[in-house]
XYZ file of C-alpha atoms in Angstrom:
150
model
C 29.319 -28.710 21.944
C 30.926 -27.757 18.645
C 28.875 -25.106 16.740
C 30.843 -25.535 13.490
C 28.610 -28.290 11.972
C 25.520 -26.185 12.641
C 27.138 -23.096 11.079
C 28.216 -25.055 7.993
C 24.743 -26.553 7.682
C 23.107 -23.104 7.664
C 25.573 -21.479 5.218
C 23.463 -22.314 2.102
C 20.803 -20.013 3.558
C 23.174 -17.101 2.870
C 22.867 -17.826 -0.863
C 19.111 -17.317 -0.727
C 19.418 -14.171 1.399
C 22.048 -12.798 -0.983
C 19.868 -13.524 -4.013
C 16.935 -11.779 -2.335
C 19.111 -8.726 -1.612
C 20.162 -8.602 -5.277
C 16.509 -8.647 -6.358
C 15.642 -5.834 -3.938
C 18.698 -3.833 -5.077
C 17.540 -4.079 -8.682
C 14.004 -3.027 -7.756
C 15.233 -0.046 -5.715
C 17.548 1.043 -8.549
C 14.480 1.438 -10.793
C 12.580 3.756 -8.411
C 13.398 6.952 -10.330
C 12.324 5.418 -13.636
C 9.125 3.997 -12.104
C 8.074 7.201 -10.330
C 8.915 9.310 -13.384
C 6.887 7.160 -15.773
C 3.926 6.178 -13.547
C 3.949 8.809 -10.832
C 1.836 11.885 -10.241
C 3.341 15.327 -9.717
C 2.135 17.646 -6.987
C 3.438 20.371 -4.700
C 4.455 19.758 -1.107
C 5.685 21.864 1.793
C 8.978 21.371 3.633
C 8.003 20.971 7.311
C 11.375 20.003 8.798
C 15.062 19.690 7.934
C 16.691 16.544 9.334
C 20.387 15.980 10.046
C 22.011 12.892 8.512
C 22.098 10.204 11.244
C 25.376 8.772 9.918
C 26.197 5.333 8.604
C 23.954 2.420 9.551
C 26.499 0.514 11.629
C 28.920 3.350 12.299
C 29.086 5.725 15.206
C 30.434 8.668 13.237
C 28.031 11.495 12.508
C 27.346 11.984 8.809
C 27.173 15.255 6.967
C 24.273 16.951 5.265
C 20.611 17.608 5.780
C 17.443 16.381 4.082
C 13.906 17.737 4.007
C 10.729 16.281 5.430
C 7.877 17.140 3.061
C 4.106 17.035 3.570
C 1.863 16.809 0.519
C -1.761 16.067 -0.268
C -2.870 13.344 -2.671
C -6.257 11.978 -3.721
C -6.757 9.812 -0.598
C -5.352 12.147 2.062
C -1.966 13.472 3.018
C 1.502 11.943 3.208
C 4.753 12.855 4.949
C 7.919 12.026 3.014
C 11.238 11.723 4.864
C 13.893 12.287 2.225
C 17.203 10.456 2.577
C 18.935 12.646 0.003
C 21.288 14.471 2.396
C 23.139 17.507 1.076
C 25.498 20.179 2.371
C 24.416 22.907 2.191
C 20.750 21.961 2.265
C 18.931 23.646 -0.625
C 15.606 23.584 1.250
C 14.063 25.747 3.960
C 11.145 25.027 6.285
C 7.958 26.383 4.676
C 9.341 26.139 1.134
C 7.064 24.726 -1.595
C 8.686 21.882 -3.549
C 7.704 19.677 -6.481
C 6.968 16.087 -5.456
C 6.399 13.034 -7.657
C 4.724 10.037 -6.068
C 3.632 6.562 -7.051
C 1.245 4.813 -4.672
C -0.044 1.388 -5.618
C -1.400 -1.043 -3.019
C 1.369 -1.186 -0.382
C 3.960 0.592 -2.574
C 4.716 4.139 -1.424
C 7.426 5.739 -3.574
C 8.104 9.467 -3.422
C 10.793 11.608 -5.046
C 11.573 15.278 -4.837
C 12.814 17.091 -7.934
C 16.468 16.215 -8.690
C 16.491 13.251 -6.280
C 17.991 9.922 -7.225
C 17.674 6.390 -5.925
C 20.310 7.090 -3.270
C 22.881 4.658 -1.936
C 20.490 1.892 -0.855
C 20.608 -0.040 -4.169
C 24.429 -0.052 -4.159
C 24.582 -1.122 -0.512
C 22.074 -3.942 -1.038
C 23.949 -5.021 -4.172
C 27.276 -5.224 -2.322
C 25.788 -7.217 0.566
C 23.935 -9.468 -1.878
C 27.110 -10.262 -3.831
C 29.059 -10.935 -0.623
C 26.407 -13.281 0.778
C 26.078 -15.098 -2.556
C 29.851 -15.596 -2.762
C 29.823 -17.097 0.722
C 26.610 -19.125 0.468
C 26.519 -20.565 -3.055
C 29.593 -22.826 -2.703
C 27.996 -24.416 0.376
C 24.640 -24.727 -1.422
C 26.240 -26.337 -4.485
C 28.187 -28.779 -2.316
C 25.022 -29.674 -0.385
C 23.090 -30.234 -3.628
C 25.879 -32.404 -5.004
C 25.853 -34.514 -1.841
C 22.073 -34.897 -2.106
C 22.431 -35.966 -5.724
C 24.970 -38.628 -4.805
C 27.912 -36.948 -6.536
C 31.037 -36.318 -4.464
């Protein structure tokens, strides 16, 4: 059995996945702006310092440490696991830190002072562009064949 026809048939799906990743990348890039404008400031306590687990698909150990912060808000308490890894880590366990948070329905966005959006938006953007470049030519060809144009 030749899997190539099946693979070619499913390639247009990559265009939709890539487009979705681009939308998520844009949304994640606006987290700092959203939390700054709509968020609430409070004080939290650093309860742990975590070591960077390294790259997502790599085996090499990354550098830096990030805090885990507990804080209280109007409906209870929340634990924030920062992904802003730094060397040396400017935080210590027990330290009080300023926290800005924006909770709305299922949205849970938290930032420590001087934190940015991180590398997630850039990573999602790169994967989204790559998948769109692969998938859209197959999608366009499939649409042209459906329309009767060769």
